[in-house]
Coordinates of C-alpha atoms in Angstrom, one line a residue:
Chain A
M1 CA -21.7 1.4 42.2
A2 CA -22.2 2.7 38.7
S3 CA -18.9 4.6 38.8
S4 CA -17.0 1.6 40.0
V5 CA -18.4 -0.5 37.2
A6 CA -17.4 2.2 34.7
L7 CA -13.9 2.3 36.3
L8 CA -13.7 -1.5 36.0
D9 CA -14.7 -1.4 32.4
A10 CA -12.2 1.3 31.6
A11 CA -9.5 -0.7 33.3
F12 CA -10.7 -3.8 31.3
S13 CA -10.6 -1.9 28.0
L14 CA -7.0 -0.8 28.6
L15 CA -5.9 -4.2 29.7
A16 CA -7.7 -6.0 26.8
A17 CA -6.3 -3.5 24.2
G18 CA -2.9 -3.7 25.8
G19 CA -3.1 -7.5 25.8
V20 CA -4.1 -7.8 22.2
V21 CA -1.4 -5.4 21.0
V22 CA 1.3 -6.8 23.2
F23 CA 0.5 -10.4 22.0
F24 CA 0.9 -9.4 18.4
L25 CA 4.0 -7.3 19.1
A26 CA 5.6 -10.2 20.9
L27 CA 4.8 -12.5 18.0
L28 CA 6.2 -10.0 15.5
L29 CA 9.3 -9.5 17.7
I30 CA 10.0 -13.3 17.9
L31 CA 9.6 -13.6 14.1
S32 CA 11.4 -10.4 13.2
T33 CA 14.5 -11.2 15.2
R34 CA 14.9 -14.3 13.0
V35 CA 15.0 -12.2 9.9
S36 CA 18.7 -11.9 9.1
T37 CA 20.2 -8.4 8.5
Q38 CA 23.8 -7.5 8.2
S39 CA 24.0 -4.5 10.5
S40 CA 27.4 -5.6 11.8
R41 CA 28.7 -4.2 8.4
F42 CA 28.1 -0.7 9.8
D43 CA 30.1 -1.2 13.0
S44 CA 33.3 0.3 11.7
R45 CA 34.5 3.3 13.6
A46 CA 34.6 5.6 10.6
L47 CA 30.8 5.0 10.1
R48 CA 29.9 5.6 13.7
D49 CA 27.9 8.8 14.4
P50 CA 28.6 10.8 17.5
P51 CA 26.6 9.3 20.5
L52 CA 24.6 12.5 20.9
V53 CA 23.5 12.4 17.3
R54 CA 22.7 8.7 17.5
G55 CA 20.7 9.2 20.7
L56 CA 18.8 12.1 19.2
L57 CA 18.0 10.3 16.0
I58 CA 16.8 7.1 17.7
G59 CA 14.8 9.2 20.2
L60 CA 13.1 11.3 17.4
S61 CA 12.5 8.2 15.2
L62 CA 10.9 6.3 18.1
T63 CA 8.7 9.2 19.1
F64 CA 7.5 9.7 15.6
F65 CA 6.9 5.9 15.3
T66 CA 5.0 5.8 18.6
V67 CA 2.8 8.8 17.9
F68 CA 2.0 8.1 14.3
L69 CA 1.9 4.3 14.1
L70 CA 1.7 2.6 17.5
L71 CA -0.8 5.0 19.1
P72 CA -3.5 4.6 16.3
L73 CA -3.2 0.8 16.5
F74 CA -3.6 0.8 20.3
T75 CA -6.5 3.3 20.1
V76 CA -8.6 1.0 17.9
F77 CA -8.5 -1.8 20.5
A78 CA -8.8 0.5 23.5
E79 CA -11.9 2.1 22.0
A80 CA -13.3 -1.2 20.9
F81 CA -13.1 -2.7 24.4
R82 CA -14.1 0.5 26.2
R83 CA -17.5 -0.7 27.4
G84 CA -16.5 -4.2 28.2
F85 CA -16.4 -7.5 26.3
A86 CA -20.2 -8.0 26.2
V87 CA -20.7 -4.8 24.3
Y88 CA -17.8 -5.7 22.0
W89 CA -19.2 -9.1 21.3
A90 CA -22.7 -7.7 20.7
A91 CA -21.3 -5.3 18.1
I92 CA -19.5 -7.9 16.1
S93 CA -22.1 -10.6 16.3
E94 CA -25.0 -8.4 15.3
A95 CA -26.8 -9.4 12.1
D96 CA -25.7 -6.4 10.0
A97 CA -22.1 -6.8 11.1
L98 CA -22.2 -10.5 10.2
S99 CA -23.6 -9.8 6.8
S100 CA -20.9 -7.2 6.2
I101 CA -18.2 -9.8 7.2
K102 CA -19.8 -12.2 4.8
L103 CA -19.8 -9.7 1.9
T104 CA -16.2 -8.8 2.6
L105 CA -15.1 -12.4 2.5
I106 CA -17.0 -13.0 -0.8
A107 CA -15.4 -9.9 -2.4
A108 CA -11.9 -11.1 -1.3
A109 CA -12.6 -14.7 -2.3
I110 CA -13.5 -13.6 -5.8
S111 CA -10.8 -11.0 -6.4
L112 CA -7.9 -13.0 -5.0
P113 CA -8.0 -15.9 -7.4
L114 CA -8.6 -13.6 -10.4
N115 CA -5.7 -11.4 -9.6
L116 CA -3.5 -14.4 -8.7
V117 CA -4.0 -16.0 -12.2
F118 CA -3.4 -12.6 -13.8
G119 CA -0.3 -12.0 -11.7
V120 CA 1.2 -15.3 -12.7
A121 CA 0.4 -14.8 -16.4
A122 CA 1.7 -11.2 -16.4
A123 CA 4.9 -12.2 -14.6
W124 CA 5.4 -15.2 -16.9
C125 CA 5.3 -13.2 -20.1
I126 CA 7.2 -10.1 -18.7
A127 CA 9.9 -12.0 -16.8
K128 CA 10.6 -14.9 -19.2
F129 CA 10.3 -13.3 -22.6
E130 CA 11.6 -10.2 -24.5
F131 CA 9.1 -8.2 -26.4
R132 CA 8.6 -4.6 -27.5
G133 CA 6.6 -2.4 -25.1
K134 CA 7.4 -4.6 -22.1
Q135 CA 8.3 -1.6 -19.9
F136 CA 5.1 0.2 -21.0
L137 CA 3.0 -2.9 -20.1
T138 CA 4.7 -3.0 -16.6
T139 CA 3.8 0.6 -16.1
L140 CA 0.2 0.0 -17.1
I141 CA -0.1 -2.8 -14.6
D142 CA 0.9 -0.3 -11.9
L143 CA -1.8 2.1 -12.9
P144 CA -4.5 1.2 -10.3
F145 CA -1.9 2.1 -7.5
S146 CA -1.8 5.7 -8.7
V147 CA -5.5 6.1 -9.3
S148 CA -7.5 7.5 -6.4
P149 CA -9.9 4.9 -4.9
V150 CA -12.8 7.2 -5.5
I151 CA -12.1 7.2 -9.2
A152 CA -11.7 3.4 -9.2
G153 CA -15.3 3.3 -8.0
L154 CA -16.5 6.1 -10.3
V155 CA -15.3 4.3 -13.5
F156 CA -17.6 1.3 -12.8
V157 CA -20.6 3.7 -12.2
L158 CA -19.8 5.2 -15.6
V159 CA -19.8 1.8 -17.3
F160 CA -22.6 0.0 -15.5
G161 CA -24.7 2.7 -13.8
A162 CA -28.4 2.7 -14.5
H163 CA -28.9 6.1 -16.0
Q164 CA -25.5 7.3 -17.2
G165 CA -23.6 4.0 -17.7
W166 CA -22.6 2.6 -21.1
L167 CA -24.4 -0.7 -20.4
G168 CA -26.9 0.9 -18.1
S169 CA -30.1 0.6 -20.2
W170 CA -29.1 -2.9 -21.4
L171 CA -28.6 -4.1 -17.8
Q172 CA -31.9 -2.5 -16.8
A173 CA -33.8 -4.2 -19.6
H174 CA -32.4 -7.5 -18.5
D175 CA -33.1 -6.7 -14.8
L176 CA -29.4 -7.0 -13.9
K177 CA -27.9 -4.8 -11.2
I178 CA -24.1 -4.3 -11.0
V179 CA -23.5 -0.9 -9.5
F180 CA -25.0 -0.3 -6.0
A181 CA -25.1 -4.1 -5.7
V182 CA -22.6 -6.9 -4.9
P183 CA -21.1 -7.4 -8.4
G184 CA -20.0 -3.7 -8.3
I185 CA -18.3 -4.1 -5.0
V186 CA -16.5 -7.2 -6.3
L187 CA -15.4 -5.3 -9.5
A188 CA -14.1 -2.3 -7.5
T189 CA -12.2 -4.6 -5.2
V190 CA -10.7 -6.4 -8.2
F191 CA -9.6 -3.1 -9.6
V192 CA -7.8 -1.7 -6.5
T193 CA -6.1 -5.0 -5.8
F194 CA -5.2 -5.6 -9.5
P195 CA -1.4 -5.0 -9.4
F196 CA -0.5 -6.5 -6.0
I197 CA 0.5 -10.1 -7.0
A198 CA 1.9 -9.2 -10.4
R199 CA 4.0 -6.5 -8.7
E200 CA 5.6 -9.0 -6.3
L201 CA 6.2 -11.7 -8.9
I202 CA 7.6 -9.7 -11.8
P203 CA 10.9 -8.5 -10.2
L204 CA 11.2 -11.9 -8.4
M205 CA 10.9 -13.9 -11.6
Q206 CA 13.1 -11.5 -13.6
S207 CA 15.9 -11.9 -11.1
Q208 CA 15.6 -15.7 -11.3
G209 CA 16.1 -15.8 -15.1
K210 CA 14.8 -18.6 -17.3
E211 CA 17.6 -21.1 -17.4
E212 CA 16.0 -23.6 -15.1
E213 CA 12.7 -23.7 -17.0
E214 CA 14.6 -24.0 -20.3
A215 CA 16.5 -26.9 -18.9
A216 CA 13.3 -28.6 -17.9
I217 CA 11.8 -28.1 -21.4
V218 CA 14.9 -29.4 -23.1
L219 CA 14.8 -32.5 -20.8
G220 CA 11.3 -33.1 -22.1
A221 CA 8.9 -31.5 -19.6
N222 CA 5.9 -29.7 -21.0
G223 CA 5.1 -26.1 -20.1
W224 CA 2.8 -26.9 -17.2
Q225 CA 5.3 -29.3 -15.7
A226 CA 8.0 -26.8 -16.0
F227 CA 5.8 -24.2 -14.3
W228 CA 4.5 -26.6 -11.5
H229 CA 7.8 -28.2 -10.7
V230 CA 10.4 -25.5 -11.4
T231 CA 8.9 -22.0 -11.4
L232 CA 6.3 -22.4 -8.6
P233 CA 8.7 -23.7 -5.9
N234 CA 11.0 -20.8 -6.7
I235 CA 8.3 -18.2 -6.4
K236 CA 6.2 -19.6 -3.6
W237 CA 7.3 -17.0 -0.9
G238 CA 6.9 -14.1 -3.2
L239 CA 3.5 -15.4 -4.3
L240 CA 2.4 -15.8 -0.7
Y241 CA 3.6 -12.3 0.1
G242 CA 1.6 -10.9 -2.8
V243 CA -1.5 -12.8 -1.8
I244 CA -1.5 -11.6 1.8
L245 CA -1.0 -8.0 0.7
C246 CA -3.7 -8.3 -1.9
N247 CA -6.0 -9.9 0.7
A248 CA -5.4 -7.1 3.2
R249 CA -6.3 -4.5 0.7
A250 CA -9.3 -6.4 -0.7
M251 CA -10.8 -6.7 2.8
G252 CA -10.0 -3.2 3.9
E253 CA -10.8 -1.2 0.7
F254 CA -13.1 1.8 1.5
G255 CA -13.1 4.6 -1.0
A256 CA -13.7 2.6 -4.2
V257 CA -16.3 0.3 -2.6
S258 CA -18.0 3.2 -1.0
V259 CA -18.8 4.7 -4.4
V260 CA -20.3 1.6 -5.9
S261 CA -22.1 0.3 -2.8
G262 CA -25.6 1.3 -2.3
H263 CA -24.9 1.6 1.4
I264 CA -27.8 -0.8 2.1
R265 CA -27.4 -2.2 5.6
G266 CA -27.2 -5.9 5.7
Q267 CA -27.0 -6.1 1.9
T268 CA -24.3 -4.0 0.2
N269 CA -22.1 -3.1 3.2
T270 CA -18.6 -4.5 3.6
I271 CA -16.8 -4.3 7.0
P272 CA -15.2 -0.9 6.3
L273 CA -18.5 0.6 5.2
H274 CA -20.2 -0.8 8.3
V275 CA -17.5 0.9 10.4
E276 CA -18.4 4.2 8.7
I277 CA -22.1 3.8 9.2
L278 CA -21.8 3.0 12.9
Y279 CA -19.3 5.9 13.3
N280 CA -21.6 8.4 11.6
E281 CA -24.4 7.3 13.9
Y282 CA -22.1 8.2 16.9
N283 CA -22.1 4.5 17.8
F284 CA -18.3 4.8 18.4
T285 CA -17.8 1.7 20.5
A286 CA -19.5 -0.6 18.1
S287 CA -17.7 1.1 15.2
F288 CA -14.3 0.5 16.8
A289 CA -15.3 -3.0 17.7
V290 CA -16.0 -3.8 14.0
A291 CA -12.9 -1.9 13.0
S292 CA -10.8 -4.0 15.4
L293 CA -11.6 -7.0 13.2
L294 CA -9.8 -5.2 10.4
A295 CA -7.0 -4.2 12.7
F296 CA -6.6 -7.9 13.7
L297 CA -6.4 -8.6 10.0
A298 CA -3.7 -6.0 9.6
L299 CA -1.6 -7.4 12.4
V300 CA -2.0 -11.0 11.1
T301 CA -0.9 -9.7 7.7
L302 CA 2.2 -8.2 9.2
V303 CA 3.0 -11.4 11.2
I304 CA 2.7 -13.5 8.0
K305 CA 4.7 -11.0 6.1
T306 CA 7.5 -11.2 8.7
W307 CA 7.3 -15.0 8.7
V308 CA 7.6 -15.0 4.9
E309 CA 10.7 -12.8 5.1
W310 CA 12.2 -15.1 7.6
K311 CA 11.5 -18.2 5.5
A312 CA 12.8 -16.6 2.3
G313 CA 15.9 -15.4 4.2
Q314 CA 16.4 -18.9 5.5
S315 CA 16.3 -20.6 2.1
R316 CA 18.7 -17.9 0.9
N317 CA 21.1 -18.6 3.7
L318 CA 20.8 -22.3 3.1
A319 CA 21.6 -21.7 -0.6
D320 CA 24.6 -19.5 0.4
S321 CA 26.1 -22.1 2.7
N322 CA 25.5 -24.9 0.2
A323 CA 27.0 -23.1 -2.7
P324 CA 30.7 -23.8 -3.4
A325 CA 32.6 -20.8 -2.3
D326 CA 34.8 -20.5 -5.3
S327 CA 32.3 -21.0 -8.1
D328 CA 29.0 -19.6 -9.2
D329 CA 27.9 -22.9 -10.7
P330 CA 24.4 -22.5 -12.0
S331 CA 23.6 -26.2 -11.5
C332 CA 23.7 -25.8 -7.8
T333 CA 20.7 -27.7 -6.6
V334 CA 19.4 -25.3 -3.9
R335 CA 17.7 -22.4 -5.3
V336 CA 19.1 -18.9 -4.4
I337 CA 16.1 -16.8 -3.4
P338 CA 16.9 -13.5 -4.9
D339 CA 16.9 -10.2 -2.9
A340 CA 13.6 -9.1 -4.3
I341 CA 11.5 -10.6 -1.6
T342 CA 13.9 -10.7 1.3
K343 CA 14.6 -7.1 1.0
K344 CA 11.8 -4.6 1.4
G345 CA 10.9 -2.0 -1.1
T346 CA 8.8 -3.7 -3.6
L347 CA 5.6 -2.6 -2.0
P348 CA 3.1 -0.3 -3.8
Chain B
M1 CA -0.1 -7.6 -29.9
S2 CA 0.8 -9.2 -33.1
M3 CA 3.6 -6.7 -33.4
A4 CA 4.7 -7.5 -29.9
T5 CA 4.9 -11.2 -30.7
S6 CA 6.7 -10.7 -34.0
V7 CA 9.6 -8.9 -32.5
R8 CA 10.2 -11.2 -29.6
H9 CA 13.4 -13.2 -29.6
H10 CA 13.1 -16.9 -30.1
S11 CA 12.6 -18.9 -26.8
V12 CA 12.1 -22.5 -26.1
L13 CA 9.7 -21.7 -23.3
P14 CA 6.0 -22.1 -24.1
G15 CA 3.0 -20.0 -23.1
F16 CA 4.1 -16.6 -24.3
R17 CA 1.0 -15.9 -26.5
L18 CA -1.4 -17.3 -23.9
A19 CA 0.2 -15.4 -21.0
L20 CA 0.5 -12.1 -22.9
G21 CA -2.9 -12.5 -24.5
Y22 CA -4.6 -13.1 -21.1
T23 CA -2.6 -10.3 -19.5
L24 CA -3.7 -7.8 -22.1
L25 CA -7.3 -8.9 -22.1
Y26 CA -7.6 -8.8 -18.3
L27 CA -5.8 -5.5 -18.1
S28 CA -8.1 -4.0 -20.7
L29 CA -11.3 -5.3 -19.2
I30 CA -10.5 -4.4 -15.6
V31 CA -8.4 -1.3 -15.9
L32 CA -8.1 0.3 -19.3
I33 CA -11.6 0.3 -20.6
P34 CA -13.2 1.4 -17.3
L35 CA -10.6 4.2 -17.0
S36 CA -11.2 5.3 -20.6
A37 CA -14.9 5.9 -19.6
V38 CA -13.7 8.9 -17.6
F39 CA -12.2 10.6 -20.6
I40 CA -15.0 9.6 -23.0
K41 CA -17.6 10.8 -20.6
S42 CA -15.7 14.1 -20.1
A43 CA -15.5 14.5 -23.9
S44 CA -19.3 14.8 -24.0
L45 CA -18.9 18.2 -22.3
N46 CA -17.8 21.1 -24.4
A47 CA -14.6 22.9 -23.5
T48 CA -16.4 25.8 -21.7
E49 CA -18.5 23.5 -19.6
F50 CA -15.5 21.4 -18.7
W51 CA -13.5 24.4 -17.8
N52 CA -16.2 25.9 -15.7
I53 CA -16.6 22.7 -13.7
V54 CA -12.9 22.1 -13.0
T55 CA -12.2 25.8 -12.2
A56 CA -15.2 26.5 -10.0
P57 CA -14.0 28.2 -6.8
R58 CA -15.0 25.4 -4.5
V59 CA -13.2 22.9 -6.7
V60 CA -10.1 25.0 -7.0
A61 CA -10.0 25.4 -3.2
S62 CA -10.1 21.6 -3.0
Y63 CA -7.1 21.3 -5.3
K64 CA -5.2 23.7 -3.1
I65 CA -6.1 21.7 0.0
S66 CA -5.4 18.3 -1.6
F67 CA -2.2 19.1 -3.4
G68 CA -0.8 21.6 -0.9
L69 CA -1.3 19.4 2.2
S70 CA -0.1 16.3 0.2
L71 CA 3.1 18.2 -0.6
V72 CA 3.7 19.2 3.0
A73 CA 2.9 15.6 4.2
A74 CA 5.3 14.1 1.7
A75 CA 8.0 16.6 2.7
I76 CA 7.5 15.7 6.4
N77 CA 7.6 12.0 5.5
A78 CA 10.8 12.5 3.5
V79 CA 12.5 13.9 6.6
F80 CA 11.2 11.5 9.1
G81 CA 11.2 8.5 6.8
L82 CA 14.9 9.1 6.0
M83 CA 15.6 9.4 9.7
L84 CA 13.7 6.2 10.5
A85 CA 15.4 4.3 7.6
W86 CA 18.8 5.6 8.8
T87 CA 18.1 4.6 12.4
L88 CA 16.8 1.1 11.3
V89 CA 19.8 0.4 9.1
R90 CA 22.7 2.0 11.0
Y91 CA 21.9 1.8 14.7
R92 CA 21.2 -1.0 17.2
F93 CA 18.6 -0.5 19.9
P94 CA 16.1 -2.8 21.6
G95 CA 13.0 -3.5 19.6
K96 CA 14.5 -2.3 16.4
K97 CA 13.3 -5.2 14.3
L98 CA 9.8 -4.8 15.8
V99 CA 9.8 -1.2 14.6
D100 CA 11.0 -2.3 11.2
A101 CA 8.2 -4.9 10.9
L102 CA 5.5 -2.3 12.0
V103 CA 6.6 0.4 9.6
D104 CA 4.3 -1.4 7.0
L105 CA 1.3 -0.9 9.3
P106 CA -0.3 1.9 7.1
F107 CA -0.1 -0.5 4.1
A108 CA -2.0 -3.2 6.1
L109 CA -4.4 -1.2 8.2
P110 CA -7.5 -0.3 6.2
T111 CA -7.8 3.5 5.6
A112 CA -11.2 3.8 7.3
V113 CA -9.8 2.2 10.5
A114 CA -6.8 4.6 10.4
G115 CA -9.2 7.5 9.9
I116 CA -11.5 6.8 12.9
A117 CA -8.5 5.9 15.1
L118 CA -6.6 9.2 14.2
T119 CA -9.8 11.2 14.8
A120 CA -10.3 9.6 18.2
I121 CA -6.7 10.5 19.1
Y122 CA -6.7 14.1 17.9
A123 CA -10.3 15.1 18.7
G124 CA -10.7 17.6 21.6
N125 CA -11.3 14.8 24.1
G126 CA -8.6 12.4 22.6
W127 CA -5.3 11.3 24.1
V128 CA -3.2 13.7 22.1
G129 CA -5.9 16.2 21.1
K130 CA -6.8 17.3 24.6
Y131 CA -3.2 18.4 25.2
L132 CA -2.8 20.1 21.8
E133 CA -6.1 22.0 22.3
A134 CA -4.9 23.1 25.7
L135 CA -2.0 24.6 23.9
G136 CA -4.3 26.2 21.3
F137 CA -3.9 23.7 18.5
K138 CA -7.1 22.3 17.1
V139 CA -6.1 19.3 14.9
A140 CA -9.2 17.1 14.3
Y141 CA -11.8 18.7 11.9
T142 CA -9.3 21.2 10.5
P143 CA -6.7 21.0 7.6
K144 CA -4.1 20.0 10.3
G145 CA -6.1 16.8 10.8
I146 CA -5.9 16.0 7.0
L147 CA -2.1 16.5 7.3
V148 CA -1.9 14.0 10.2
A149 CA -3.8 11.4 8.1
L150 CA -1.7 12.0 5.0
I151 CA 1.5 11.6 7.1
F152 CA 0.3 8.3 8.5
I153 CA -0.5 6.8 5.1
G154 CA 2.6 8.1 3.3
L155 CA 5.4 7.1 5.8
P156 CA 6.1 3.6 4.6
F157 CA 6.6 4.7 1.0
V158 CA 9.7 6.8 2.0
V159 CA 11.1 4.3 4.5
R160 CA 10.7 1.3 2.1
T161 CA 12.3 3.1 -0.9
V162 CA 15.3 4.5 1.0
Q163 CA 16.0 1.6 3.3
P164 CA 17.2 -1.0 0.7
I165 CA 19.5 1.6 -0.8
L166 CA 21.0 2.5 2.6
E167 CA 21.5 -1.2 3.3
E168 CA 23.4 -1.8 0.2
L169 CA 25.4 1.4 0.4
D170 CA 29.1 0.9 -0.2
T171 CA 30.7 1.7 3.2
E172 CA 34.2 2.2 1.7
L173 CA 33.3 5.6 0.3
E174 CA 32.4 6.7 3.8
E175 CA 35.5 5.3 5.3
A176 CA 37.6 7.0 2.6
A177 CA 35.8 10.3 3.5
A178 CA 36.6 9.8 7.2
C179 CA 40.2 9.0 6.3
L180 CA 40.4 12.2 4.4
G181 CA 39.3 14.1 7.4
A182 CA 35.6 14.7 6.7
H183 CA 33.2 15.1 9.6
R184 CA 30.2 12.8 9.8
W185 CA 27.9 15.6 8.7
Q186 CA 30.1 16.4 5.7
T187 CA 30.3 12.7 4.8
F188 CA 26.5 12.5 5.0
R189 CA 25.8 15.6 3.0
L190 CA 28.5 15.1 0.3
V191 CA 28.9 11.3 0.1
I192 CA 25.7 9.6 1.3
L193 CA 23.0 12.0 0.4
P194 CA 23.8 12.2 -3.3
V195 CA 23.5 8.4 -3.6
L196 CA 20.3 8.4 -1.6
L197 CA 18.7 11.4 -3.4
P198 CA 17.0 9.6 -6.2
A199 CA 15.5 7.0 -3.9
L200 CA 14.4 9.7 -1.4
L201 CA 12.7 11.7 -4.3
T202 CA 11.0 8.5 -5.4
G203 CA 9.7 7.9 -1.9
F204 CA 8.6 11.5 -1.8
A205 CA 6.8 11.2 -5.1
L206 CA 5.1 7.9 -4.2
A207 CA 3.9 9.4 -0.9
F208 CA 2.7 12.6 -2.6
A209 CA 0.8 10.7 -5.4
R210 CA -0.8 8.4 -2.8
A211 CA -1.8 11.3 -0.6
V212 CA -3.5 13.3 -3.4
G213 CA -5.9 10.4 -4.1
E214 CA -6.4 9.4 -0.5
Y215 CA -10.0 9.3 0.7
G216 CA -10.8 6.9 3.6
S217 CA -8.4 8.0 6.3
V218 CA -9.0 11.7 5.5
I219 CA -12.8 12.2 5.5
F220 CA -13.2 11.2 9.2
I221 CA -10.7 13.6 10.5
A222 CA -11.1 16.4 8.0
G223 CA -14.4 18.0 9.1
N224 CA -15.1 18.4 5.4
L225 CA -16.0 22.1 5.4
P226 CA -16.4 23.4 1.8
S227 CA -13.3 25.4 0.7
V228 CA -11.6 24.9 4.1
S229 CA -11.1 21.2 4.6
E230 CA -12.7 19.5 1.6
I231 CA -10.3 17.3 -0.4
T232 CA -10.7 16.8 -4.2
P233 CA -11.7 13.1 -4.0
L234 CA -14.5 14.2 -1.7
M235 CA -15.6 16.8 -4.3
I236 CA -16.1 13.8 -6.7
I237 CA -18.2 12.0 -4.1
T238 CA -20.3 15.1 -3.4
K239 CA -21.0 15.6 -7.1
L240 CA -22.0 11.9 -7.4
E241 CA -24.4 12.2 -4.5
Q242 CA -26.0 15.2 -6.2
Y243 CA -26.3 13.0 -9.4
D244 CA -24.0 15.4 -11.2
Y245 CA -22.2 12.7 -13.1
A246 CA -20.7 15.1 -15.7
G247 CA -19.2 17.2 -12.9
A248 CA -17.8 14.2 -11.0
T249 CA -16.3 12.9 -14.2
A250 CA -14.6 16.2 -15.2
I251 CA -12.9 16.5 -11.8
A252 CA -11.9 12.8 -12.0
A253 CA -10.3 13.5 -15.5
V254 CA -8.2 16.2 -14.0
M255 CA -7.1 13.9 -11.2
L256 CA -6.4 11.1 -13.6
V257 CA -4.1 13.3 -15.8
F258 CA -2.2 14.2 -12.6
S259 CA -1.9 10.5 -11.7
F260 CA -0.5 9.7 -15.2
V261 CA 2.1 12.5 -14.8
M262 CA 3.1 11.2 -11.4
L263 CA 3.4 7.7 -12.7
L264 CA 5.7 9.0 -15.4
V265 CA 7.8 11.0 -12.9
I266 CA 8.0 8.0 -10.6
N267 CA 9.2 5.8 -13.4
L268 CA 11.9 8.3 -14.4
L269 CA 13.0 8.6 -10.7
Q270 CA 13.2 4.8 -10.4
A271 CA 15.3 4.6 -13.5
W272 CA 17.6 7.3 -12.1
T273 CA 17.8 5.4 -8.8
A274 CA 18.8 2.3 -10.6
K275 CA 21.5 4.2 -12.6
R276 CA 22.8 6.0 -9.5
T277 CA 23.1 2.9 -7.4
G278 CA 23.9 0.3 -10.1
R279 CA 20.8 -1.6 -9.0
N280 CA 18.5 -3.3 -11.4
R281 CA 15.1 -2.9 -10.1

């Protein structure tokens, strides 16, 4: 009896995991086939590789892809559902899990708007104006990408920590706690997600130039009107792309948050930290169940990203077909979405 | 800042001072001032103390593990990333666009989740681990496990830097090479690779820089044995847990200097890529 139940559960876990992964893959497939590419350009005979080479390269690539990318994704769900749906549900609806979800949402809800405002401000001055040190400023904005997450957490301990931090004794005197408490987690999250939106917007706005905004100003619009009615519609897809990437990182950050969190269950644990605690307690099924929430988030992020690429490609094609073939008239009403967001390669 | 504003060209667009001022303020508060704490705190150590901390045998062993394995992982990613980018751009096969969309998975999947998933796969009772251990390869809880995690997180960097260059590659050169009697391999080596090289090196450098600082995906699979499978970021954590803030900060300073150098190298490589391909990125 017991063994048949175990067998049933094992079958269920594989089915459920397969179901979840297949659902998302199907969604991705439907969206991704709509993203236009120009592979027919490479059909010329001179560019064709020998069939054996082609087969070998496709085979090797797909094997590498399956082992290194697909298998880990599938494993998360298979392990999460291993002991059936009831155990899964118990793990993610338990009080500590819920409080970690709440804290993760709070950290993301604070860091996203902050970095959004910064991203737009930085892109506005870098893309629309010329000034000395612009390249250097752009490099500085990228800095958090190249700093280890552990150091990102450490710096806030050095500034706000109770015994060794610059502001430590002042904070203690006023009974304020930043490190090993929620504000520290928020700060570390803001740091690691700092460049995401700016990084998306700067090349996008640079490639769009500033003629349209200048025209709006000359016609009597004020700065905000020019931004809301001219710039924002042009950058909306890039902005959305930056926001979802920023969100994925904000909710999934582990190293930086781990350093500044006090690891107090139910109080200063985010979802990734809760996953770690459960895992270190050998509570693997619960750990993977909570981790599956983050894997869901990753899949949703990829689906939205593919959707954004499709939409951006669509507006670009529309612009191409509307543009008069023999002129590059800048007054063309439909905005050409530049390559920056329809092509990949601007990621961190 | 006043110098920056004084040399800008005249523009009818408003908001420059406000946008630049806010950018500099926010950048300083969130990034620059906190990062400077690492160097200021390190400066409170004298040179001998600093040197003794950052060259302690266990710390040096962690550099060898972190930098060595990151180099190997970046090299493996350069080979397979180039292959994957080539396959995605040049060939047609079912599910190609799905593969293309999923290449970004390591960017989207939190590192801790990747870490426990890879450990489950490569542990002795895991789906891949049990076959590898039967063959005598122990992956999880050894340096090989660290390598697997670093390959996972670095792959998209190479694919996503090489792919756009491959897509925009001028096919006429290849056709000319074919007309002149070159084999495909000769064409690839002598015509295509030189154009791709800067982008490939950029992807390699990005994957390498990311791997050296990586923490979340590695610690679950590494086993974390001192001097065997202990990475440098974990050394910082270990020192912090022992309340050795000076020690943690000194090691962090070494890693930060490395990050700055890599940032410079990556910038130079990107400028080279732009020059070589005529792209303005």
